[in-house]
PDB file of C-alpha atoms in Angstrom:
ATOM      1  CA  PHE A  21     -23.840 -79.378  26.047  1.00 85.00           C
ATOM      2  CA  GLY A  22     -27.262 -79.226  23.887  1.00 89.00           C
ATOM      3  CA  THR A  23     -29.372 -77.863  26.848  1.00 93.00           C
ATOM      4  CA  LEU A  24     -26.316 -75.608  27.574  1.00 93.00           C
ATOM      5  CA  ARG A  25     -25.830 -74.437  23.810  1.00 91.00           C
ATOM      6  CA  TYR A  26     -30.003 -74.150  23.481  1.00 94.00           C
ATOM      7  CA  CYS A  27     -30.368 -71.619  26.686  1.00 93.00           C
ATOM      8  CA  LEU A  28     -27.188 -69.602  25.531  1.00 92.00           C
ATOM      9  CA  SER A  29     -28.924 -69.407  22.083  1.00 89.00           C
ATOM     10  CA  LEU A  30     -32.169 -67.851  23.883  1.00 90.00           C
ATOM     11  CA  MET A  31     -29.746 -65.516  25.426  1.00 88.00           C
ATOM     12  CA  VAL A  32     -28.671 -64.178  22.544  1.00 84.00           C
ATOM     13  CA  VAL A  33     -32.423 -63.981  20.966  1.00 82.00           C
ATOM     14  CA  PHE A  34     -33.655 -62.068  23.707  1.00 80.00           C
ATOM     15  CA  PHE A  35     -30.745 -60.096  23.532  1.00 80.00           C
ATOM     16  CA  HIS A  36     -31.337 -59.126  19.835  1.00 71.00           C
ATOM     17  CA  LEU A  37     -35.438 -58.979  20.277  1.00 73.00           C
ATOM     18  CA  SER A  38     -35.766 -57.012  23.477  1.00 68.00           C
ATOM     19  CA  SER A  39     -33.946 -53.666  24.650  1.00 61.00           C
ATOM     20  CA  SER A  40     -35.701 -54.395  27.700  1.00 56.00           C
ATOM     21  CA  TYR A  41     -34.618 -57.605  28.747  1.00 51.00           C
ATOM     22  CA  PRO A  42     -33.506 -57.769  32.173  1.00 55.00           C
ATOM     23  CA  ASN A  43     -30.171 -58.454  31.563  1.00 56.00           C
ATOM     24  CA  GLY A  44     -28.525 -55.914  28.790  1.00 69.00           C
ATOM     25  CA  TRP A  45     -25.627 -58.116  28.682  1.00 77.00           C
ATOM     26  CA  SER A  46     -26.845 -61.623  28.279  1.00 80.00           C
ATOM     27  CA  GLY A  47     -25.979 -61.865  24.583  1.00 84.00           C
ATOM     28  CA  HIS A  48     -22.746 -60.739  24.878  1.00 86.00           C
ATOM     29  CA  TYR A  49     -22.079 -63.332  27.733  1.00 90.00           C
ATOM     30  CA  ALA A  50     -23.807 -65.887  25.590  1.00 92.00           C
ATOM     31  CA  VAL A  51     -21.142 -65.577  22.777  1.00 93.00           C
ATOM     32  CA  PHE A  52     -18.539 -65.211  25.056  1.00 95.00           C
ATOM     33  CA  SER A  53     -19.654 -68.649  26.772  1.00 95.00           C
ATOM     34  CA  PHE A  54     -20.254 -70.271  23.424  1.00 96.00           C
ATOM     35  CA  TYR A  55     -16.361 -69.509  22.983  1.00 97.00           C
ATOM     36  CA  THR A  56     -15.276 -71.131  25.861  1.00 97.00           C
ATOM     37  CA  LEU A  57     -17.501 -74.397  25.051  1.00 97.00           C
ATOM     38  CA  SER A  58     -15.683 -74.185  21.550  1.00 96.00           C
ATOM     39  CA  GLY A  59     -12.310 -74.043  22.747  1.00 97.00           C
ATOM     40  CA  TYR A  60     -13.111 -76.989  25.457  1.00 97.00           C
ATOM     41  CA  LEU A  61     -14.208 -78.824  22.484  1.00 96.00           C
ATOM     42  CA  MET A  62     -11.895 -78.121  19.885  1.00 96.00           C
ATOM     43  CA  ALA A  63      -9.033 -78.689  22.182  1.00 96.00           C
ATOM     44  CA  LEU A  64     -10.654 -82.603  23.438  1.00 96.00           C
ATOM     45  CA  VAL A  65     -11.176 -83.288  19.557  1.00 95.00           C
ATOM     46  CA  LEU A  66      -7.876 -82.037  18.873  1.00 95.00           C
ATOM     47  CA  ASP A  67      -6.375 -84.182  21.234  1.00 93.00           C
ATOM     48  CA  ARG A  68      -8.396 -87.463  21.327  1.00 93.00           C
ATOM     49  CA  VAL A  69      -9.428 -87.547  17.288  1.00 93.00           C
ATOM     50  CA  TYR A  70      -6.938 -85.664  15.273  1.00 93.00           C
ATOM     51  CA  LEU A  71      -3.682 -87.321  15.583  1.00 85.00           C
ATOM     52  CA  PRO A  72      -0.804 -87.595  14.679  1.00 83.00           C
ATOM     53  CA  ARG A  73      -0.159 -83.863  14.661  1.00 80.00           C
ATOM     54  CA  GLU A  74       0.526 -83.077  11.085  1.00 84.00           C
ATOM     55  CA  ARG A  75      -2.161 -85.111   9.395  1.00 89.00           C
ATOM     56  CA  GLY A  76      -4.624 -84.557  12.510  1.00 91.00           C
ATOM     57  CA  THR A  77      -4.224 -80.973  11.869  1.00 92.00           C
ATOM     58  CA  ILE A  78      -5.165 -81.045   8.250  1.00 92.00           C
ATOM     59  CA  ARG A  79      -8.077 -83.499   9.043  1.00 94.00           C
ATOM     60  CA  PHE A  80      -9.112 -80.990  11.666  1.00 95.00           C
ATOM     61  CA  VAL A  81      -8.992 -77.902   9.301  1.00 93.00           C
ATOM     62  CA  ALA A  82     -10.562 -79.633   6.364  1.00 94.00           C
ATOM     63  CA  ASN A  83     -13.530 -80.969   8.985  1.00 95.00           C
ATOM     64  CA  ARG A  84     -14.325 -77.657  10.231  1.00 94.00           C
ATOM     65  CA  LEU A  85     -14.375 -75.860   6.987  1.00 94.00           C
ATOM     66  CA  LEU A  86     -16.633 -78.977   5.520  1.00 95.00           C
ATOM     67  CA  ARG A  87     -18.910 -78.246   8.580  1.00 94.00           C
ATOM     68  CA  LEU A  88     -18.990 -74.265   8.352  1.00 94.00           C
ATOM     69  CA  TYR A  89     -19.153 -73.466   4.617  1.00 96.00           C
ATOM     70  CA  PRO A  90     -21.550 -75.531   2.947  1.00 97.00           C
ATOM     71  CA  LEU A  91     -24.128 -73.973   5.683  1.00 96.00           C
ATOM     72  CA  TYR A  92     -22.858 -70.828   5.586  1.00 96.00           C
ATOM     73  CA  TRP A  93     -22.831 -70.320   1.819  1.00 97.00           C
ATOM     74  CA  SER A  94     -26.526 -71.767   1.785  1.00 97.00           C
ATOM     75  CA  VAL A  95     -27.134 -68.970   4.358  1.00 95.00           C
ATOM     76  CA  LEU A  96     -25.216 -66.513   2.375  1.00 95.00           C
ATOM     77  CA  ALA A  97     -27.100 -66.782  -0.717  1.00 96.00           C
ATOM     78  CA  LEU A  98     -30.685 -66.859   0.776  1.00 94.00           C
ATOM     79  CA  SER A  99     -29.557 -63.516   2.736  1.00 90.00           C
ATOM     80  CA  ALA A 100     -28.343 -62.007  -0.725  1.00 90.00           C
ATOM     81  CA  LEU A 101     -31.575 -63.462  -2.738  1.00 92.00           C
ATOM     82  CA  PHE A 102     -33.855 -61.949   0.227  1.00 87.00           C
ATOM     83  CA  LEU A 103     -31.845 -58.624  -0.049  1.00 86.00           C
ATOM     84  CA  PHE A 104     -31.805 -58.282  -3.377  1.00 87.00           C
ATOM     85  CA  LEU A 105     -35.963 -58.964  -3.535  1.00 88.00           C
ATOM     86  CA  VAL A 106     -36.745 -56.695  -0.219  1.00 82.00           C
ATOM     87  CA  PRO A 107     -33.802 -53.969  -0.457  1.00 73.00           C
ATOM     88  CA  VAL A 108     -33.474 -53.588   3.722  1.00 69.00           C
ATOM     89  CA  ALA A 109     -32.048 -50.320   3.399  1.00 63.00           C
ATOM     90  CA  ASP A 110     -35.684 -48.693   2.049  1.00 65.00           C
ATOM     91  CA  CYS A 111     -37.068 -50.169   5.460  1.00 63.00           C
ATOM     92  CA  VAL A 112     -34.594 -49.701   8.189  1.00 60.00           C
ATOM     93  CA  PRO A 113     -32.637 -47.014   9.062  1.00 55.00           C
ATOM     94  CA  LYS A 114     -29.592 -48.419   9.644  1.00 58.00           C
ATOM     95  CA  PRO A 115     -29.850 -51.880   8.256  1.00 64.00           C
ATOM     96  CA  VAL A 116     -27.443 -54.944   9.296  1.00 70.00           C
ATOM     97  CA  ILE A 117     -27.261 -56.624   6.505  1.00 79.00           C
ATOM     98  CA  VAL A 118     -26.075 -55.213   3.039  1.00 80.00           C
ATOM     99  CA  PHE A 119     -24.767 -56.209  -0.095  1.00 84.00           C
ATOM    100  CA  PRO A 120     -20.444 -55.619  -0.054  1.00 85.00           C
ATOM    101  CA  VAL A 121     -19.417 -52.731  -2.211  1.00 83.00           C
ATOM    102  CA  HIS A 122     -15.911 -53.482  -2.637  1.00 86.00           C
ATOM    103  CA  PHE A 123     -14.032 -56.649  -3.812  1.00 88.00           C
ATOM    104  CA  GLU A 124     -12.498 -57.439  -0.353  1.00 89.00           C
ATOM    105  CA  ASP A 125     -15.656 -57.231   1.109  1.00 88.00           C
ATOM    106  CA  TYR A 126     -17.450 -59.775  -1.125  1.00 90.00           C
ATOM    107  CA  PHE A 127     -14.070 -61.969  -0.426  1.00 91.00           C
ATOM    108  CA  ASN A 128     -14.605 -61.743   3.608  1.00 90.00           C
ATOM    109  CA  ASN A 129     -18.191 -62.337   3.195  1.00 92.00           C
ATOM    110  CA  ILE A 130     -17.574 -65.608   1.098  1.00 93.00           C
ATOM    111  CA  PHE A 131     -14.393 -67.262   3.155  1.00 93.00           C
ATOM    112  CA  LEU A 132     -15.476 -65.926   6.492  1.00 90.00           C
ATOM    113  CA  PHE A 133     -12.486 -63.599   6.959  1.00 86.00           C
ATOM    114  CA  GLY A 134     -12.133 -60.061   7.728  1.00 85.00           C
ATOM    115  CA  LEU A 135     -15.969 -60.019   9.110  1.00 85.00           C
ATOM    116  CA  SER A 136     -15.232 -59.049  12.434  1.00 77.00           C
ATOM    117  CA  GLY A 137     -14.757 -55.623  11.934  1.00 66.00           C
ATOM    118  CA  ASN A 138     -17.136 -53.090  10.324  1.00 64.00           C
ATOM    119  CA  GLY A 139     -17.372 -54.429   7.020  1.00 69.00           C
ATOM    120  CA  SER A 140     -20.767 -55.055   5.277  1.00 81.00           C
ATOM    121  CA  ARG A 141     -21.923 -58.434   5.972  1.00 85.00           C
ATOM    122  CA  LEU A 142     -24.723 -60.275   4.063  1.00 88.00           C
ATOM    123  CA  VAL A 143     -25.124 -63.014   7.384  1.00 88.00           C
ATOM    124  CA  PHE A 144     -25.113 -60.408  10.272  1.00 82.00           C
ATOM    125  CA  PRO A 145     -23.762 -62.901  12.809  1.00 85.00           C
ATOM    126  CA  ALA A 146     -20.924 -63.705  10.298  1.00 90.00           C
ATOM    127  CA  TRP A 147     -18.670 -62.009  12.403  1.00 88.00           C
ATOM    128  CA  SER A 148     -18.512 -64.624  15.401  1.00 91.00           C
ATOM    129  CA  LEU A 149     -17.757 -67.401  13.111  1.00 92.00           C
ATOM    130  CA  ASP A 150     -14.784 -65.429  11.494  1.00 92.00           C
ATOM    131  CA  ILE A 151     -13.443 -65.322  15.290  1.00 95.00           C
ATOM    132  CA  GLU A 152     -14.207 -68.889  15.640  1.00 95.00           C
ATOM    133  CA  LEU A 153     -12.664 -70.227  12.753  1.00 95.00           C
ATOM    134  CA  PHE A 154      -9.380 -68.048  13.239  1.00 95.00           C
ATOM    135  CA  TYR A 155      -9.113 -69.901  16.688  1.00 97.00           C
ATOM    136  CA  TYR A 156     -10.026 -73.369  15.529  1.00 96.00           C
ATOM    137  CA  ILE A 157      -6.861 -73.020  13.069  1.00 95.00           C
ATOM    138  CA  LEU A 158      -4.633 -71.596  15.287  1.00 96.00           C
ATOM    139  CA  MET A 159      -5.820 -74.280  18.212  1.00 96.00           C
ATOM    140  CA  ALA A 160      -5.243 -76.836  15.652  1.00 95.00           C
ATOM    141  CA  VAL A 161      -2.092 -75.503  14.710  1.00 93.00           C
ATOM    142  CA  PHE A 162      -0.449 -74.695  17.694  1.00 92.00           C
ATOM    143  CA  LEU A 163      -2.175 -73.056  20.770  1.00 95.00           C
ATOM    144  CA  ALA A 164      -4.211 -76.469  21.680  1.00 92.00           C
ATOM    145  CA  ARG A 165      -1.334 -78.407  21.496  1.00 89.00           C
ATOM    146  CA  GLY A 166      -0.103 -79.101  24.869  1.00 90.00           C
ATOM    147  CA  PHE A 167      -0.789 -77.874  27.973  1.00 92.00           C
ATOM    148  CA  GLY A 168       2.325 -75.683  28.586  1.00 94.00           C
ATOM    149  CA  ILE A 169       1.268 -73.793  25.295  1.00 95.00           C
ATOM    150  CA  SER A 170      -2.258 -73.547  26.397  1.00 95.00           C
ATOM    151  CA  LEU A 171      -1.288 -72.109  29.961  1.00 96.00           C
ATOM    152  CA  VAL A 172       0.900 -69.504  28.019  1.00 97.00           C
ATOM    153  CA  TRP A 173      -1.758 -68.853  25.979  1.00 97.00           C
ATOM    154  CA  PHE A 174      -4.507 -68.505  28.487  1.00 98.00           C
ATOM    155  CA  LEU A 175      -2.079 -66.231  30.539  1.00 98.00           C
ATOM    156  CA  SER A 176      -1.306 -64.228  27.562  1.00 97.00           C
ATOM    157  CA  SER A 177      -5.130 -63.726  27.220  1.00 97.00           C
ATOM    158  CA  VAL A 178      -5.606 -62.728  30.713  1.00 97.00           C
ATOM    159  CA  ILE A 179      -3.153 -59.797  30.685  1.00 98.00           C
ATOM    160  CA  LEU A 180      -4.855 -58.673  27.136  1.00 97.00           C
ATOM    161  CA  THR A 181      -8.216 -58.708  28.594  1.00 96.00           C
ATOM    162  CA  VAL A 182      -6.909 -56.560  31.336  1.00 96.00           C
ATOM    163  CA  TRP A 183      -5.096 -54.730  29.518  1.00 96.00           C
ATOM    164  CA  LEU A 184      -8.169 -53.343  27.143  1.00 95.00           C
ATOM    165  CA  VAL A 185     -10.196 -53.027  30.054  1.00 93.00           C
ATOM    166  CA  TRP A 186      -7.614 -50.786  31.981  1.00 95.00           C
ATOM    167  CA  SER A 187      -6.792 -48.971  28.746  1.00 96.00           C
ATOM    168  CA  ASP A 188     -10.811 -48.226  28.381  1.00 92.00           C
ATOM    169  CA  THR A 189     -10.567 -49.734  25.227  1.00 92.00           C
ATOM    170  CA  PRO A 190     -14.141 -48.664  22.906  1.00 90.00           C
ATOM    171  CA  PHE A 191     -16.567 -51.704  23.632  1.00 85.00           C
ATOM    172  CA  PHE A 192     -16.363 -52.373  19.967  1.00 81.00           C
ATOM    173  CA  PHE A 193     -12.758 -53.682  20.434  1.00 87.00           C
ATOM    174  CA  ARG A 194     -13.409 -55.666  23.378  1.00 88.00           C
ATOM    175  CA  TYR A 195     -16.207 -57.589  22.251  1.00 86.00           C
ATOM    176  CA  LEU A 196     -16.395 -57.975  18.244  1.00 85.00           C
ATOM    177  CA  ALA A 197     -12.932 -58.617  17.452  1.00 90.00           C
ATOM    178  CA  ILE A 198     -10.461 -61.451  17.239  1.00 93.00           C
ATOM    179  CA  PRO A 199      -8.005 -60.575  20.464  1.00 94.00           C
ATOM    180  CA  PRO A 200     -10.538 -60.410  22.928  1.00 95.00           C
ATOM    181  CA  ALA A 201     -11.969 -63.438  22.355  1.00 96.00           C
ATOM    182  CA  SER A 202      -8.536 -65.305  23.012  1.00 97.00           C
ATOM    183  CA  LEU A 203      -9.943 -65.248  26.612  1.00 97.00           C
ATOM    184  CA  PRO A 204     -12.978 -67.601  26.520  1.00 97.00           C
ATOM    185  CA  PHE A 205     -11.122 -69.773  23.866  1.00 98.00           C
ATOM    186  CA  SER A 206      -8.092 -70.193  26.064  1.00 98.00           C
ATOM    187  CA  VAL A 207     -10.392 -70.792  29.049  1.00 97.00           C
ATOM    188  CA  GLY A 208     -12.147 -73.570  27.375  1.00 97.00           C
ATOM    189  CA  ALA A 209      -8.578 -75.259  26.211  1.00 97.00           C
ATOM    190  CA  MET A 210      -7.436 -74.912  29.808  1.00 96.00           C
ATOM    191  CA  LEU A 211     -10.617 -76.606  31.148  1.00 95.00           C
ATOM    192  CA  TYR A 212      -9.948 -79.678  29.184  1.00 95.00           C
TER     193      TYR A 212
END
């Protein structure tokens, strides 16, 4: 898993560093592959480590939050400090990190919810953590708590994905939003 995750990380880096990289979709494939790995690993630990269900769910969510938030908040603080000292908007026509404007944007940046949209972000890739956290919680509470449930989730995700593609939904809503990530997470859960 370590080698695979490293290769996927390189795909994301190459995607962001070079528009002439041979596979223009490499970063997108890598992110959805990360979601699939997360779906697999979360289903595995929910089944093997976090039992019984009620207490296990609480422990699982608490451990995910403790694993994500301290590091995220550190990066968030460094990003805010950097942005304060070096106003990116002065250097770049369309900056990817900006100070939030509204209270809701501050709340979303601090707690990692609601960042998968177009809102302002102090940590640019936080949108994918928003999606990860959303599915971690849903998997712990319901979606990865039995083969039948995971199968229905997977089949529903396939139908949703087919509909998104068939209806020519804009790419943003097929990639950066919470619903389309359902398919790779459910695939991971089904693989487990």
